[in-house]
Amino acid sequence: MIIDAHSHVHDPVHSHLALLDEAGVDRAVLFGTRPHPERATDLASFRREMSVLEETVGGRAEGADGYEAAWRELAAACAAHPDRFIGFGKVRLGLPAQQIAADVEREVVGRGFRGIGELTPPPGEAGLIEPVLRAAADHGGLPVVVHGFAPTTAGDLATLAALARRHPTVPVVISQLGGLNWLTAIELARDTPNMYLELSTAHIIFAVRLALDELPDRTLFGSDAPYGDPLLARATVERVTRPGALRDRVLGGTLAELLGL
């Protein structure tokens, strides 16, 4: 089974399914989203969508209405295509730990999602995810995915690794191979047994090769669609691997184990 470990709800959803079919991808982890760059029809509308993305990945507060709209889109896509999408639910950071635990119970477990993410703490404040990790541990070690590209810093990655070590039953997935800090991400994940790296938007092919060499059992194929393309992301993995066990694990086997598929 080939599983894209990182994608966001598309509008319309069938455009995402077409991309998965083209890439020969069986299933995709699906995150809710406020920005929809795929809706843009020109530069101005694309800038508007990207300004929403900038707010999101910068961890700036968004109201409950924004979360609820994203949850509804995510739930609808997963309900319509349960054989293709694996839903992960996002929770708001910076709330009291008791409220975060209740949100994980209600909005993730209660909605039948298989993990938590993609979390976007503000730069310099990665410690905000600790209550989420505690709640994930309380539910059998739900995987938690954290945004890894800018504005996430090398210091944030170090904080995430330290938190992962405090919660060893929770798989902590750093997305986008840590962005520009990919070498730091690889080093930290190598030394943190429950830390995983997802490979979407990797901008240097050598970074992908090195991640696979150092973490053959803890690297995950992902596209970050619609920002990335499943076909190209899969081709990147296949460019640096040979047919066999390693490629199979990266393209879906490891994630299937984490999710009990």
PDB file of C-alpha atoms in Angstrom:
ATOM      1  CA  MET A   1       0.000   0.000   0.000  1.00  0.00           C
ATOM      2  CA  ILE A   2       1.352   3.394  -1.001  1.00  0.00           C
ATOM      3  CA  ILE A   3       0.329   6.150   1.417  1.00  0.00           C
ATOM      4  CA  ASP A   4       0.929   9.863   1.060  1.00  0.00           C
ATOM      5  CA  ALA A   5       1.673  10.918   4.650  1.00  0.00           C
ATOM      6  CA  HIS A   6       0.894  14.613   4.161  1.00  0.00           C
ATOM      7  CA  SER A   7      -1.909  16.268   2.238  1.00  0.00           C
ATOM      8  CA  HIS A   8      -4.575  18.911   2.755  1.00  0.00           C
ATOM      9  CA  VAL A   9      -8.232  19.040   1.761  1.00  0.00           C
ATOM     10  CA  HIS A  10      -8.661  20.129  -1.863  1.00  0.00           C
ATOM     11  CA  ASP A  11     -11.570  22.059  -3.354  1.00  0.00           C
ATOM     12  CA  PRO A  12     -12.929  20.218  -5.222  1.00  0.00           C
ATOM     13  CA  VAL A  13     -11.962  16.933  -3.607  1.00  0.00           C
ATOM     14  CA  HIS A  14     -12.077  15.016  -6.879  1.00  0.00           C
ATOM     15  CA  SER A  15      -9.067  16.990  -8.122  1.00  0.00           C
ATOM     16  CA  HIS A  16      -7.057  15.506  -5.248  1.00  0.00           C
ATOM     17  CA  LEU A  17      -8.258  12.003  -6.063  1.00  0.00           C
ATOM     18  CA  ALA A  18      -7.138  12.507  -9.663  1.00  0.00           C
ATOM     19  CA  LEU A  19      -3.636  13.434  -8.470  1.00  0.00           C
ATOM     20  CA  LEU A  20      -3.477  10.349  -6.239  1.00  0.00           C
ATOM     21  CA  ASP A  21      -4.643   8.124  -9.085  1.00  0.00           C
ATOM     22  CA  GLU A  22      -2.066   9.617 -11.443  1.00  0.00           C
ATOM     23  CA  ALA A  23       0.689   8.949  -8.899  1.00  0.00           C
ATOM     24  CA  GLY A  24      -0.488   5.423  -8.101  1.00  0.00           C
ATOM     25  CA  VAL A  25      -1.090   6.348  -4.463  1.00  0.00           C
ATOM     26  CA  ASP A  26      -3.609   4.197  -2.624  1.00  0.00           C
ATOM     27  CA  ARG A  27      -4.390   6.428   0.358  1.00  0.00           C
ATOM     28  CA  ALA A  28      -3.450   9.808   1.780  1.00  0.00           C
ATOM     29  CA  VAL A  29      -3.305  11.287   5.254  1.00  0.00           C
ATOM     30  CA  LEU A  30      -5.571  14.316   5.076  1.00  0.00           C
ATOM     31  CA  PHE A  31      -5.334  17.465   7.181  1.00  0.00           C
ATOM     32  CA  GLY A  32      -7.911  20.196   7.448  1.00  0.00           C
ATOM     33  CA  THR A  33      -6.944  23.590   6.084  1.00  0.00           C
ATOM     34  CA  ARG A  34      -8.004  27.207   6.016  1.00  0.00           C
ATOM     35  CA  PRO A  35      -6.042  28.304   2.920  1.00  0.00           C
ATOM     36  CA  HIS A  36      -6.975  26.778  -0.430  1.00  0.00           C
ATOM     37  CA  PRO A  37      -4.337  27.839  -2.972  1.00  0.00           C
ATOM     38  CA  GLU A  38      -5.857  25.460  -5.507  1.00  0.00           C
ATOM     39  CA  ARG A  39      -8.870  27.811  -5.708  1.00  0.00           C
ATOM     40  CA  ALA A  40      -6.727  30.689  -6.942  1.00  0.00           C
ATOM     41  CA  THR A  41      -7.263  31.814 -10.529  1.00  0.00           C
ATOM     42  CA  ASP A  42      -4.681  34.598 -10.748  1.00  0.00           C
ATOM     43  CA  LEU A  43      -1.792  36.155  -8.847  1.00  0.00           C
ATOM     44  CA  ALA A  44      -4.009  38.360  -6.683  1.00  0.00           C
ATOM     45  CA  SER A  45      -6.234  35.500  -5.524  1.00  0.00           C
ATOM     46  CA  PHE A  46      -3.182  33.318  -4.922  1.00  0.00           C
ATOM     47  CA  ARG A  47      -1.686  36.030  -2.723  1.00  0.00           C
ATOM     48  CA  ARG A  48      -4.899  36.129  -0.695  1.00  0.00           C
ATOM     49  CA  GLU A  49      -4.779  32.393  -0.082  1.00  0.00           C
ATOM     50  CA  MET A  50      -1.097  32.502   0.789  1.00  0.00           C
ATOM     51  CA  SER A  51      -1.702  35.291   3.298  1.00  0.00           C
ATOM     52  CA  VAL A  52      -4.040  32.903   5.108  1.00  0.00           C
ATOM     53  CA  LEU A  53      -1.326  30.244   4.975  1.00  0.00           C
ATOM     54  CA  GLU A  54       1.171  32.704   6.432  1.00  0.00           C
ATOM     55  CA  GLU A  55      -1.158  33.325   9.373  1.00  0.00           C
ATOM     56  CA  THR A  56      -1.649  29.600   9.896  1.00  0.00           C
ATOM     57  CA  VAL A  57       1.975  28.451   9.818  1.00  0.00           C
ATOM     58  CA  GLY A  58       2.960  31.470  11.893  1.00  0.00           C
ATOM     59  CA  GLY A  59       0.711  30.164  14.643  1.00  0.00           C
ATOM     60  CA  ARG A  60      -1.320  33.353  14.831  1.00  0.00           C
ATOM     61  CA  ALA A  61      -4.576  32.871  16.681  1.00  0.00           C
ATOM     62  CA  GLU A  62      -7.605  31.955  14.646  1.00  0.00           C
ATOM     63  CA  GLY A  63     -11.142  31.802  15.866  1.00  0.00           C
ATOM     64  CA  ALA A  64     -13.232  28.759  16.511  1.00  0.00           C
ATOM     65  CA  ASP A  65     -15.182  29.455  13.316  1.00  0.00           C
ATOM     66  CA  GLY A  66     -12.068  28.905  11.207  1.00  0.00           C
ATOM     67  CA  TYR A  67     -11.348  25.615  12.915  1.00  0.00           C
ATOM     68  CA  GLU A  68     -14.936  24.474  12.599  1.00  0.00           C
ATOM     69  CA  ALA A  69     -15.022  25.183   8.865  1.00  0.00           C
ATOM     70  CA  ALA A  70     -11.804  23.220   8.353  1.00  0.00           C
ATOM     71  CA  TRP A  71     -13.137  20.346  10.477  1.00  0.00           C
ATOM     72  CA  ARG A  72     -16.326  20.222   8.414  1.00  0.00           C
ATOM     73  CA  GLU A  73     -14.411  20.073   5.138  1.00  0.00           C
ATOM     74  CA  LEU A  74     -12.107  17.384   6.471  1.00  0.00           C
ATOM     75  CA  ALA A  75     -14.935  15.273   7.894  1.00  0.00           C
ATOM     76  CA  ALA A  76     -16.896  15.525   4.642  1.00  0.00           C
ATOM     77  CA  ALA A  77     -13.934  14.453   2.502  1.00  0.00           C
ATOM     78  CA  CYS A  78     -13.105  11.506   4.768  1.00  0.00           C
ATOM     79  CA  ALA A  79     -16.729  10.391   4.972  1.00  0.00           C
ATOM     80  CA  ALA A  80     -17.126  10.538   1.187  1.00  0.00           C
ATOM     81  CA  HIS A  81     -13.913   8.630   0.483  1.00  0.00           C
ATOM     82  CA  PRO A  82     -13.011   6.461   3.491  1.00  0.00           C
ATOM     83  CA  ASP A  83     -11.046   4.113   1.262  1.00  0.00           C
ATOM     84  CA  ARG A  84      -8.708   6.917   0.128  1.00  0.00           C
ATOM     85  CA  PHE A  85      -8.344   9.395   2.981  1.00  0.00           C
ATOM     86  CA  ILE A  86      -7.010   8.949   6.530  1.00  0.00           C
ATOM     87  CA  GLY A  87      -8.147  11.929   8.570  1.00  0.00           C
ATOM     88  CA  PHE A  88      -5.942  13.718  11.107  1.00  0.00           C
ATOM     89  CA  GLY A  89      -7.532  16.377  13.302  1.00  0.00           C
ATOM     90  CA  LYS A  90      -5.959  19.656  14.372  1.00  0.00           C
ATOM     91  CA  VAL A  91      -6.499  21.196  17.801  1.00  0.00           C
ATOM     92  CA  ARG A  92      -5.872  24.750  18.962  1.00  0.00           C
ATOM     93  CA  LEU A  93      -2.658  25.373  20.861  1.00  0.00           C
ATOM     94  CA  GLY A  94      -2.158  27.717  23.785  1.00  0.00           C
ATOM     95  CA  LEU A  95      -5.307  26.626  25.601  1.00  0.00           C
ATOM     96  CA  PRO A  96      -5.304  25.142  29.116  1.00  0.00           C
ATOM     97  CA  ALA A  97      -4.111  21.528  29.122  1.00  0.00           C
ATOM     98  CA  GLN A  98      -7.508  20.295  30.289  1.00  0.00           C
ATOM     99  CA  GLN A  99      -9.195  22.006  27.326  1.00  0.00           C
ATOM    100  CA  ILE A 100      -6.672  20.562  24.875  1.00  0.00           C
ATOM    101  CA  ALA A 101      -7.272  17.083  26.290  1.00  0.00           C
ATOM    102  CA  ALA A 102     -11.019  17.587  25.852  1.00  0.00           C
ATOM    103  CA  ASP A 103     -10.517  18.811  22.274  1.00  0.00           C
ATOM    104  CA  VAL A 104      -8.424  15.753  21.406  1.00  0.00           C
ATOM    105  CA  GLU A 105     -11.119  13.538  22.928  1.00  0.00           C
ATOM    106  CA  ARG A 106     -13.943  15.276  21.068  1.00  0.00           C
ATOM    107  CA  GLU A 107     -12.458  16.613  17.844  1.00  0.00           C
ATOM    108  CA  VAL A 108      -9.917  13.907  17.019  1.00  0.00           C
ATOM    109  CA  VAL A 109     -10.897  10.634  18.678  1.00  0.00           C
ATOM    110  CA  GLY A 110     -14.595  11.479  18.690  1.00  0.00           C
ATOM    111  CA  ARG A 111     -14.581  12.198  14.950  1.00  0.00           C
ATOM    112  CA  GLY A 112     -12.768   8.954  14.167  1.00  0.00           C
ATOM    113  CA  PHE A 113      -9.526  10.592  13.031  1.00  0.00           C
ATOM    114  CA  ARG A 114      -6.333   8.547  13.232  1.00  0.00           C
ATOM    115  CA  GLY A 115      -3.891  11.204  14.412  1.00  0.00           C
ATOM    116  CA  ILE A 116      -3.335  14.847  15.274  1.00  0.00           C
ATOM    117  CA  GLY A 117      -2.012  17.534  12.965  1.00  0.00           C
ATOM    118  CA  GLU A 118      -0.705  19.387  11.217  1.00  0.00           C
ATOM    119  CA  LEU A 119       0.130  21.509  14.285  1.00  0.00           C
ATOM    120  CA  THR A 120       1.588  24.970  13.640  1.00  0.00           C
ATOM    121  CA  PRO A 121       3.010  26.500  16.820  1.00  0.00           C
ATOM    122  CA  PRO A 122       4.404  30.040  16.445  1.00  0.00           C
ATOM    123  CA  PRO A 123       8.159  30.224  15.834  1.00  0.00           C
ATOM    124  CA  GLY A 124      10.021  29.905  19.123  1.00  0.00           C
ATOM    125  CA  GLU A 125       7.014  28.360  20.864  1.00  0.00           C
ATOM    126  CA  ALA A 126       7.165  24.678  19.941  1.00  0.00           C
ATOM    127  CA  GLY A 127       6.735  23.853  23.631  1.00  0.00           C
ATOM    128  CA  LEU A 128       3.031  24.606  23.183  1.00  0.00           C
ATOM    129  CA  ILE A 129       2.528  21.125  21.783  1.00  0.00           C
ATOM    130  CA  GLU A 130       3.362  19.329  25.043  1.00  0.00           C
ATOM    131  CA  PRO A 131      -0.275  19.150  26.271  1.00  0.00           C
ATOM    132  CA  VAL A 132      -1.171  17.660  22.892  1.00  0.00           C
ATOM    133  CA  LEU A 133       1.483  14.967  23.311  1.00  0.00           C
ATOM    134  CA  ARG A 134       0.124  14.130  26.768  1.00  0.00           C
ATOM    135  CA  ALA A 135      -3.380  13.791  25.344  1.00  0.00           C
ATOM    136  CA  ALA A 136      -2.084  11.684  22.439  1.00  0.00           C
ATOM    137  CA  ALA A 137      -0.372   9.368  24.913  1.00  0.00           C
ATOM    138  CA  ASP A 138      -3.632   9.001  26.817  1.00  0.00           C
ATOM    139  CA  HIS A 139      -5.249   7.657  23.644  1.00  0.00           C
ATOM    140  CA  GLY A 140      -2.756   4.924  22.908  1.00  0.00           C
ATOM    141  CA  GLY A 141      -0.044   7.016  21.291  1.00  0.00           C
ATOM    142  CA  LEU A 142      -1.798   8.868  18.480  1.00  0.00           C
ATOM    143  CA  PRO A 143       0.715  10.126  15.893  1.00  0.00           C
ATOM    144  CA  VAL A 144       1.247  13.903  16.102  1.00  0.00           C
ATOM    145  CA  VAL A 145       2.389  15.818  13.003  1.00  0.00           C
ATOM    146  CA  VAL A 146       4.101  19.198  13.433  1.00  0.00           C
ATOM    147  CA  HIS A 147       4.866  21.708  10.680  1.00  0.00           C
ATOM    148  CA  GLY A 148       8.584  21.581   9.898  1.00  0.00           C
ATOM    149  CA  PHE A 149       9.196  24.216   7.236  1.00  0.00           C
ATOM    150  CA  ALA A 150       9.641  27.950   7.885  1.00  0.00           C
ATOM    151  CA  PRO A 151       8.858  29.694  10.134  1.00  0.00           C
ATOM    152  CA  THR A 152       9.766  26.660  12.293  1.00  0.00           C
ATOM    153  CA  THR A 153      13.312  27.204  13.560  1.00  0.00           C
ATOM    154  CA  ALA A 154      16.205  24.900  14.387  1.00  0.00           C
ATOM    155  CA  GLY A 155      15.528  25.706  18.038  1.00  0.00           C
ATOM    156  CA  ASP A 156      11.921  24.611  17.606  1.00  0.00           C
ATOM    157  CA  LEU A 157      13.096  21.302  16.169  1.00  0.00           C
ATOM    158  CA  ALA A 158      15.339  20.792  19.204  1.00  0.00           C
ATOM    159  CA  THR A 159      12.381  21.550  21.483  1.00  0.00           C
ATOM    160  CA  LEU A 160      10.210  19.058  19.592  1.00  0.00           C
ATOM    161  CA  ALA A 161      12.870  16.367  19.935  1.00  0.00           C
ATOM    162  CA  ALA A 162      13.111  16.991  23.684  1.00  0.00           C
ATOM    163  CA  LEU A 163       9.341  16.792  24.033  1.00  0.00           C
ATOM    164  CA  ALA A 164       9.243  13.611  21.973  1.00  0.00           C
ATOM    165  CA  ARG A 165      11.730  12.016  24.347  1.00  0.00           C
ATOM    166  CA  ARG A 166       9.462  12.919  27.273  1.00  0.00           C
ATOM    167  CA  HIS A 167       6.547  11.157  25.579  1.00  0.00           C
ATOM    168  CA  PRO A 168       8.133   8.026  24.086  1.00  0.00           C
ATOM    169  CA  THR A 169       4.822   6.310  23.244  1.00  0.00           C
ATOM    170  CA  VAL A 170       3.791   9.108  20.867  1.00  0.00           C
ATOM    171  CA  PRO A 171       5.136   9.106  17.284  1.00  0.00           C
ATOM    172  CA  VAL A 172       6.139  12.728  16.598  1.00  0.00           C
ATOM    173  CA  VAL A 173       6.303  13.434  12.871  1.00  0.00           C
ATOM    174  CA  ILE A 174       8.217  16.485  11.636  1.00  0.00           C
ATOM    175  CA  SER A 175       6.807  17.469   8.271  1.00  0.00           C
ATOM    176  CA  GLN A 176       8.618  18.856   5.229  1.00  0.00           C
ATOM    177  CA  LEU A 177      11.918  17.285   6.403  1.00  0.00           C
ATOM    178  CA  GLY A 178      12.418  20.276   8.693  1.00  0.00           C
ATOM    179  CA  GLY A 179      12.602  22.721   5.781  1.00  0.00           C
ATOM    180  CA  LEU A 180      15.883  24.628   5.557  1.00  0.00           C
ATOM    181  CA  ASN A 181      16.938  22.994   8.820  1.00  0.00           C
ATOM    182  CA  TRP A 182      16.854  19.520   7.291  1.00  0.00           C
ATOM    183  CA  LEU A 183      20.307  18.504   8.520  1.00  0.00           C
ATOM    184  CA  THR A 184      19.411  19.412  12.100  1.00  0.00           C
ATOM    185  CA  ALA A 185      16.118  17.543  11.725  1.00  0.00           C
ATOM    186  CA  ILE A 186      17.886  14.393  10.561  1.00  0.00           C
ATOM    187  CA  GLU A 187      20.391  14.536  13.416  1.00  0.00           C
ATOM    188  CA  LEU A 188      17.685  15.100  16.043  1.00  0.00           C
ATOM    189  CA  ALA A 189      15.419  12.380  14.672  1.00  0.00           C
ATOM    190  CA  ARG A 190      18.303   9.918  14.486  1.00  0.00           C
ATOM    191  CA  ASP A 191      18.807  10.306  18.230  1.00  0.00           C
ATOM    192  CA  THR A 192      15.094  10.350  19.162  1.00  0.00           C
ATOM    193  CA  PRO A 193      13.521   6.906  18.659  1.00  0.00           C
ATOM    194  CA  ASN A 194       9.909   8.104  18.384  1.00  0.00           C
ATOM    195  CA  MET A 195      10.646  10.985  16.014  1.00  0.00           C
ATOM    196  CA  TYR A 196       9.804  10.580  12.317  1.00  0.00           C
ATOM    197  CA  LEU A 197      10.564  12.713   9.273  1.00  0.00           C
ATOM    198  CA  GLU A 198       8.087  13.303   6.468  1.00  0.00           C
ATOM    199  CA  LEU A 199       9.734  14.164   3.168  1.00  0.00           C
ATOM    200  CA  SER A 200       7.413  16.591   1.381  1.00  0.00           C
ATOM    201  CA  THR A 201       8.814  19.785  -0.147  1.00  0.00           C
ATOM    202  CA  ALA A 202      12.406  18.587   0.341  1.00  0.00           C
ATOM    203  CA  HIS A 203      14.398  20.957  -1.841  1.00  0.00           C
ATOM    204  CA  ILE A 204      17.690  19.044  -2.001  1.00  0.00           C
ATOM    205  CA  ILE A 205      17.725  15.472  -3.265  1.00  0.00           C
ATOM    206  CA  PHE A 206      20.774  14.731  -1.127  1.00  0.00           C
ATOM    207  CA  ALA A 207      18.701  15.603   1.964  1.00  0.00           C
ATOM    208  CA  VAL A 208      16.205  12.884   1.068  1.00  0.00           C
ATOM    209  CA  ARG A 209      18.960  10.360   0.432  1.00  0.00           C
ATOM    210  CA  LEU A 210      20.644  11.178   3.746  1.00  0.00           C
ATOM    211  CA  ALA A 211      17.359  10.949   5.664  1.00  0.00           C
ATOM    212  CA  LEU A 212      16.740   7.482   4.231  1.00  0.00           C
ATOM    213  CA  ASP A 213      20.272   6.376   5.036  1.00  0.00           C
ATOM    214  CA  GLU A 214      20.073   7.556   8.647  1.00  0.00           C
ATOM    215  CA  LEU A 215      16.418   6.726   9.347  1.00  0.00           C
ATOM    216  CA  PRO A 216      15.317   3.914   7.038  1.00  0.00           C
ATOM    217  CA  ASP A 217      12.453   2.949   9.347  1.00  0.00           C
ATOM    218  CA  ARG A 218      11.354   6.476  10.289  1.00  0.00           C
ATOM    219  CA  THR A 219      11.035   8.401   7.046  1.00  0.00           C
ATOM    220  CA  LEU A 220       7.670   8.876   5.351  1.00  0.00           C
ATOM    221  CA  PHE A 221       6.757   9.708   1.764  1.00  0.00           C
ATOM    222  CA  GLY A 222       4.524  12.770   1.592  1.00  0.00           C
ATOM    223  CA  SER A 223       3.547  15.401  -0.953  1.00  0.00           C
ATOM    224  CA  ASP A 224       2.036  18.305   1.036  1.00  0.00           C
ATOM    225  CA  ALA A 225      -0.542  18.535  -1.765  1.00  0.00           C
ATOM    226  CA  PRO A 226      -1.813  20.939  -3.032  1.00  0.00           C
ATOM    227  CA  TYR A 227       1.504  22.706  -2.363  1.00  0.00           C
ATOM    228  CA  GLY A 228       3.404  19.700  -3.646  1.00  0.00           C
ATOM    229  CA  ASP A 229       2.570  17.009  -6.173  1.00  0.00           C
ATOM    230  CA  PRO A 230       2.130  13.311  -5.264  1.00  0.00           C
ATOM    231  CA  LEU A 231       3.648  12.100  -8.526  1.00  0.00           C
ATOM    232  CA  LEU A 232       6.795  14.196  -8.132  1.00  0.00           C
ATOM    233  CA  ALA A 233       7.106  13.366  -4.421  1.00  0.00           C
ATOM    234  CA  ARG A 234       6.899   9.658  -5.173  1.00  0.00           C
ATOM    235  CA  ALA A 235       9.424  10.031  -7.985  1.00  0.00           C
ATOM    236  CA  THR A 236      11.839  11.692  -5.549  1.00  0.00           C
ATOM    237  CA  VAL A 237      11.718   8.708  -3.213  1.00  0.00           C
ATOM    238  CA  GLU A 238      12.083   6.285  -6.095  1.00  0.00           C
ATOM    239  CA  ARG A 239      15.015   8.261  -7.484  1.00  0.00           C
ATOM    240  CA  VAL A 240      17.092   7.590  -4.347  1.00  0.00           C
ATOM    241  CA  THR A 241      15.959   4.012  -3.627  1.00  0.00           C
ATOM    242  CA  ARG A 242      15.916   0.684  -5.392  1.00  0.00           C
ATOM    243  CA  PRO A 243      12.854  -1.564  -5.555  1.00  0.00           C
ATOM    244  CA  GLY A 244      12.648  -3.515  -2.340  1.00  0.00           C
ATOM    245  CA  ALA A 245      12.020  -3.324   1.371  1.00  0.00           C
ATOM    246  CA  LEU A 246      13.365   0.185   2.006  1.00  0.00           C
ATOM    247  CA  ARG A 247      11.322   1.790  -0.754  1.00  0.00           C
ATOM    248  CA  ASP A 248       8.230  -0.106   0.340  1.00  0.00           C
ATOM    249  CA  ARG A 249       8.622   1.103   3.923  1.00  0.00           C
ATOM    250  CA  VAL A 250       9.106   4.733   2.962  1.00  0.00           C
ATOM    251  CA  LEU A 251       6.225   4.757   0.476  1.00  0.00           C
ATOM    252  CA  GLY A 252       3.735   3.423   2.992  1.00  0.00           C
ATOM    253  CA  GLY A 253       4.828   0.441   5.029  1.00  0.00           C
ATOM    254  CA  THR A 254       6.095   2.414   8.013  1.00  0.00           C
ATOM    255  CA  LEU A 255       3.024   4.626   8.165  1.00  0.00           C
ATOM    256  CA  ALA A 256       0.722   1.622   7.798  1.00  0.00           C
ATOM    257  CA  GLU A 257       2.397   0.123  10.889  1.00  0.00           C
ATOM    258  CA  LEU A 258       2.013   3.351  12.856  1.00  0.00           C
ATOM    259  CA  LEU A 259      -1.683   3.544  12.017  1.00  0.00           C
ATOM    260  CA  GLY A 260      -2.415  -0.164  12.391  1.00  0.00           C
ATOM    261  CA  LEU A 261      -3.616  -0.514   8.786  1.00  0.00           C
TER     262      LEU A 261
END
